[in-house]
Amino acid sequence: MKKENVVREKSFRFAVRAIRLYQYICDGQKEYVLSKQMLRSGTSVGANVREADNAESKADFIHKMGVAQKETDETLYWLELMKETGYLAEKEFTSMHADADELLKLIRSIIITAKANR
């Protein structure tokens, strides 16, 4: 039986939410620039986590997870900017921001553990 990979599952679900939020903002707010940036960084998190699963070395794993960490933090930036400029309501912002923050903490913890176990 395959072991559950929590960060892989959470980052995939986060990407799905980013896509749906992008669609919502484009349809409802007719905003395409900021939301596109959020879409790119939000979906990139899971792609980098997936790449880390197939890392060639511990250093490569740490690097890929580091990229995922940066993309998660960038997503937080775009969410905050869209909230501050009125493109995101408090409800949408709070939910998505909480998921991104949780994911960021999880990825940071994985990186710290991987560095300690080198």
XYZ file of N, CA and C in Angstrom:
354
model
N 0.828 -1.176 0.000
C 0.000 0.000 0.000
C 0.882 1.252 0.000
N 0.535 2.214 -0.842
C 1.316 3.434 -0.969
C 1.093 4.361 0.229
N 2.200 4.909 0.735
C 2.146 5.822 1.873
C 1.515 7.155 1.458
N 0.667 7.701 2.308
C 0.010 8.979 2.036
C 1.036 10.112 2.043
N 0.956 10.980 1.050
C 1.838 12.133 0.957
C 0.981 13.383 1.166
N 0.977 13.876 2.382
C 0.100 14.972 2.770
C 0.387 16.235 1.976
N 1.646 16.605 1.834
C 1.978 17.850 1.132
C 1.618 17.743 -0.350
N 1.769 16.577 -0.910
C 1.409 16.386 -2.322
C -0.105 16.568 -2.511
N -0.886 15.967 -1.628
C -2.346 16.075 -1.707
C -2.817 17.509 -1.442
N -2.270 18.144 -0.397
C -2.680 19.510 -0.063
C -2.291 20.500 -1.165
N -1.131 20.321 -1.751
C -0.708 21.246 -2.809
C -1.543 21.045 -4.075
N -1.960 19.820 -4.349
C -2.839 19.569 -5.497
C -4.202 20.217 -5.270
N -4.766 20.002 -4.076
C -6.065 20.613 -3.746
C -5.975 22.135 -3.783
N -4.845 22.671 -3.346
C -4.648 24.112 -3.380
C -4.628 24.618 -4.824
N -3.988 23.882 -5.715
C -3.954 24.251 -7.134
C -5.361 24.265 -7.724
N -6.168 23.281 -7.359
C -7.552 23.233 -7.838
C -8.308 24.473 -7.348
N -8.108 24.829 -6.093
C -8.769 26.026 -5.546
C -8.286 27.291 -6.243
N -6.997 27.353 -6.565
C -6.447 28.518 -7.268
C -7.089 28.651 -8.649
N -7.268 27.545 -9.337
C -7.905 27.565 -10.659
C -9.346 28.040 -10.544
N -10.056 27.523 -9.566
C -11.457 27.931 -9.387
C -11.577 29.400 -8.976
N -10.666 29.858 -8.138
C -10.682 31.269 -7.741
C -10.374 32.158 -8.938
N -9.429 31.752 -9.757
C -9.100 32.500 -10.966
C -10.332 32.620 -11.871
N -11.022 31.521 -12.078
C -12.226 31.536 -12.910
C -13.282 32.474 -12.318
N -13.446 32.408 -11.020
C -14.420 33.243 -10.318
C -14.094 34.733 -10.485
N -12.825 35.090 -10.303
C -12.420 36.491 -10.407
C -12.554 36.992 -11.850
N -12.167 36.166 -12.796
C -12.286 36.569 -14.205
C -13.747 36.756 -14.597
N -14.593 35.834 -14.198
C -16.014 35.914 -14.549
C -16.718 37.052 -13.816
N -16.498 37.151 -12.514
C -17.242 38.116 -11.702
C -16.647 39.506 -11.670
N -15.336 39.590 -11.550
C -14.682 40.887 -11.390
C -14.069 41.406 -12.689
N -13.986 40.552 -13.684
C -13.352 40.914 -14.967
C -11.918 41.402 -14.752
N -11.232 40.767 -13.815
C -9.842 41.090 -13.514
C -8.998 39.926 -14.025
N -7.943 40.221 -14.792
C -7.187 39.152 -15.433
C -5.692 39.158 -15.125
N -5.144 40.272 -14.691
C -3.701 40.368 -14.512
C -3.261 39.807 -13.160
N -3.777 40.356 -12.072
C -3.402 39.888 -10.735
C -3.822 38.438 -10.531
N -5.011 38.116 -10.980
C -5.515 36.748 -10.794
C -4.695 35.745 -11.589
N -4.182 36.148 -12.736
C -3.347 35.250 -13.541
C -2.034 34.966 -12.815
N -1.482 35.988 -12.169
C -0.260 35.794 -11.391
C -0.507 34.820 -10.234
N -1.651 34.997 -9.559
C -2.016 34.101 -8.464
C -2.206 32.673 -8.996
N -2.829 32.545 -10.156
C -3.027 31.231 -10.769
C -1.692 30.552 -11.050
N -0.768 31.282 -11.614
C 0.540 30.700 -11.961
C 1.305 30.241 -10.729
N 1.380 31.109 -9.736
C 2.133 30.719 -8.536
C 1.385 29.645 -7.744
N 0.055 29.758 -7.683
C -0.733 28.791 -6.919
C -0.696 27.380 -7.482
N -0.629 27.264 -8.802
C -0.546 25.929 -9.405
C 0.891 25.420 -9.449
N 1.841 26.336 -9.396
C 3.253 25.957 -9.422
C 3.689 25.247 -8.140
N 3.025 25.540 -7.041
C 3.377 24.910 -5.759
C 3.332 23.388 -5.894
N 2.200 22.881 -6.344
C 2.034 21.431 -6.480
C 2.968 20.821 -7.498
N 3.240 21.555 -8.579
C 4.160 21.045 -9.592
C 5.560 20.872 -9.009
N 5.978 21.820 -8.184
C 7.303 21.717 -7.568
C 7.362 20.646 -6.482
N 6.268 20.477 -5.760
C 6.207 19.391 -4.773
C 6.308 18.050 -5.502
N 5.625 17.928 -6.620
C 5.675 16.701 -7.415
C 7.091 16.455 -7.935
N 7.754 17.525 -8.386
C 9.151 17.392 -8.825
C 10.041 16.947 -7.671
N 9.789 17.476 -6.483
C 10.588 17.095 -5.313
C 10.436 15.609 -5.006
N 9.251 15.061 -5.255
C 9.027 13.624 -5.047
C 9.957 12.780 -5.914
N 10.392 13.352 -7.015
C 11.261 12.633 -7.944
C 12.669 13.212 -7.973
N 13.067 13.803 -6.876
C 14.384 14.435 -6.799
C 15.499 13.408 -6.977
N 16.590 13.877 -7.543
C 17.745 13.011 -7.789
C 18.661 12.892 -6.570
N 18.512 13.814 -5.638
C 19.340 13.795 -4.437
C 18.615 14.559 -3.331
N 19.147 14.481 -2.130
C 18.579 15.237 -1.011
C 18.674 16.735 -1.294
N 19.787 17.181 -1.868
C 19.951 18.602 -2.202
C 18.922 19.039 -3.244
N 18.681 18.193 -4.215
C 17.681 18.493 -5.244
C 16.291 18.564 -4.617
N 16.005 17.648 -3.696
C 14.724 17.656 -2.993
C 14.534 18.973 -2.235
N 15.549 19.367 -1.499
C 15.482 20.606 -0.718
C 15.299 21.807 -1.642
N 15.993 21.796 -2.761
C 15.864 22.895 -3.724
C 14.443 22.987 -4.278
N 13.893 21.871 -4.706
C 12.537 21.865 -5.279
C 11.496 22.288 -4.234
N 11.656 21.819 -3.023
C 10.731 22.231 -1.964
C 10.918 23.715 -1.646
N 12.141 24.210 -1.786
C 12.388 25.640 -1.601
C 11.665 26.474 -2.646
N 11.639 25.987 -3.870
C 10.897 26.676 -4.931
C 9.400 26.648 -4.610
N 8.908 25.505 -4.139
C 7.491 25.393 -3.756
C 7.169 26.383 -2.639
N 8.086 26.540 -1.693
C 7.904 27.500 -0.599
C 7.799 28.921 -1.146
N 8.672 29.284 -2.057
C 8.651 30.621 -2.649
C 7.357 30.867 -3.423
N 6.915 29.861 -4.159
C 5.678 30.000 -4.936
C 4.462 30.150 -4.013
N 4.478 29.459 -2.896
C 3.380 29.580 -1.934
C 3.343 30.981 -1.347
N 4.517 31.489 -0.987
C 4.580 32.842 -0.431
C 4.178 33.879 -1.481
N 4.561 33.656 -2.734
C 4.142 34.567 -3.802
C 2.624 34.555 -3.964
N 2.024 33.390 -3.843
C 0.570 33.284 -3.932
C -0.091 34.094 -2.828
N 0.465 34.029 -1.629
C -0.045 34.836 -0.524
C 0.000 36.322 -0.880
N 1.074 36.748 -1.514
C 1.214 38.155 -1.917
C 0.084 38.556 -2.870
N -0.164 37.754 -3.889
C -1.208 38.098 -4.867
C -2.592 38.091 -4.224
N -2.821 37.149 -3.317
C -4.104 37.126 -2.609
C -4.289 38.400 -1.777
N -3.243 38.780 -1.060
C -3.309 39.987 -0.236
C -3.532 41.232 -1.102
N -2.868 41.286 -2.231
C -3.014 42.424 -3.129
C -4.431 42.494 -3.712
N -4.981 41.350 -4.096
C -6.341 41.347 -4.641
C -7.372 41.713 -3.579
N -7.137 41.315 -2.333
C -8.048 41.701 -1.258
C -7.977 43.205 -1.024
N -6.767 43.702 -0.953
C -6.554 45.123 -0.651
C -7.115 46.034 -1.742
N -7.176 45.552 -2.967
C -7.669 46.367 -4.078
C -9.133 46.091 -4.405
N -9.778 45.251 -3.590
C -11.207 45.029 -3.738
C -11.632 43.949 -4.715
N -10.679 43.191 -5.240
C -11.043 42.113 -6.163
C -11.461 40.838 -5.440
N -11.067 40.724 -4.173
C -11.443 39.567 -3.364
C -12.198 40.021 -2.138
N -13.316 39.394 -1.881
C -14.070 39.663 -0.659
C -13.361 38.983 0.508
N -13.681 39.423 1.701
C -13.054 38.882 2.915
C -13.199 37.364 3.002
N -14.370 36.854 2.682
C -14.631 35.414 2.791
C -13.717 34.599 1.879
N -13.630 34.980 0.605
C -12.768 34.253 -0.331
C -11.302 34.375 0.069
N -10.930 35.591 0.470
C -9.547 35.822 0.867
C -9.165 34.981 2.074
N -9.974 35.020 3.117
C -9.651 34.332 4.369
C -9.485 32.836 4.156
N -10.380 32.242 3.423
C -10.326 30.798 3.185
C -9.077 30.405 2.400
N -8.831 31.100 1.318
C -7.680 30.765 0.464
C -6.367 31.101 1.166
N -6.336 32.218 1.863
C -5.127 32.629 2.584
C -4.783 31.610 3.670
N -5.785 31.120 4.375
C -5.552 30.120 5.425
C -4.961 28.843 4.838
N -5.474 28.404 3.695
C -4.931 27.203 3.050
C -3.490 27.421 2.612
N -3.204 28.587 2.037
C -1.848 28.890 1.591
C -0.892 28.977 2.777
N -1.335 29.586 3.854
C -0.502 29.713 5.045
C -0.200 28.342 5.644
N -1.199 27.490 5.702
C -0.994 26.124 6.202
C 0.002 25.369 5.319
N -0.151 25.502 4.025
C 0.746 24.840 3.080
C 2.168 25.362 3.222
N 2.311 26.670 3.388
C 3.627 27.273 3.567
C 4.312 26.735 4.820
N 3.583 26.642 5.909
C 4.147 26.107 7.153
C 4.558 24.642 6.996
N 3.751 23.869 6.312
C 4.056 22.461 6.078
C 5.318 22.310 5.238
N 5.419 23.080 4.178
C 6.593 23.006 3.296
C 7.849 23.449 4.041
N 7.740 24.523 4.818
C 8.895 24.984 5.607
C 9.361 23.912 6.585
N 8.409 23.255 7.214
C 8.745 22.187 8.152
C 9.462 21.033 7.447
N 9.000 20.686 6.266
C 9.629 19.609 5.490
C 11.056 19.992 5.125
N 11.268 21.233 4.723
C 12.605 21.692 4.360
C 13.535 21.647 5.573
N 13.056 22.130 6.703
C 13.880 22.120 7.927
C 14.259 20.690 8.300
N 13.309 19.777 8.242
C 13.572 18.374 8.564
C 14.565 17.763 7.575
N 14.368 18.040 6.284
C 15.265 17.489 5.269
C 16.697 18.007 5.452
N 16.838 19.278 5.789
C 18.171 19.844 6.029
C 18.834 19.219 7.252
N 18.033 18.988 8.273
C 18.573 18.384 9.494
C 19.003 16.941 9.287
N 18.356 16.263 8.340
C 18.651 14.837 8.080
C 19.634 14.615 6.949
N 20.286 15.673 6.497
C 21.268 15.516 5.392
C 22.432 14.686 5.812
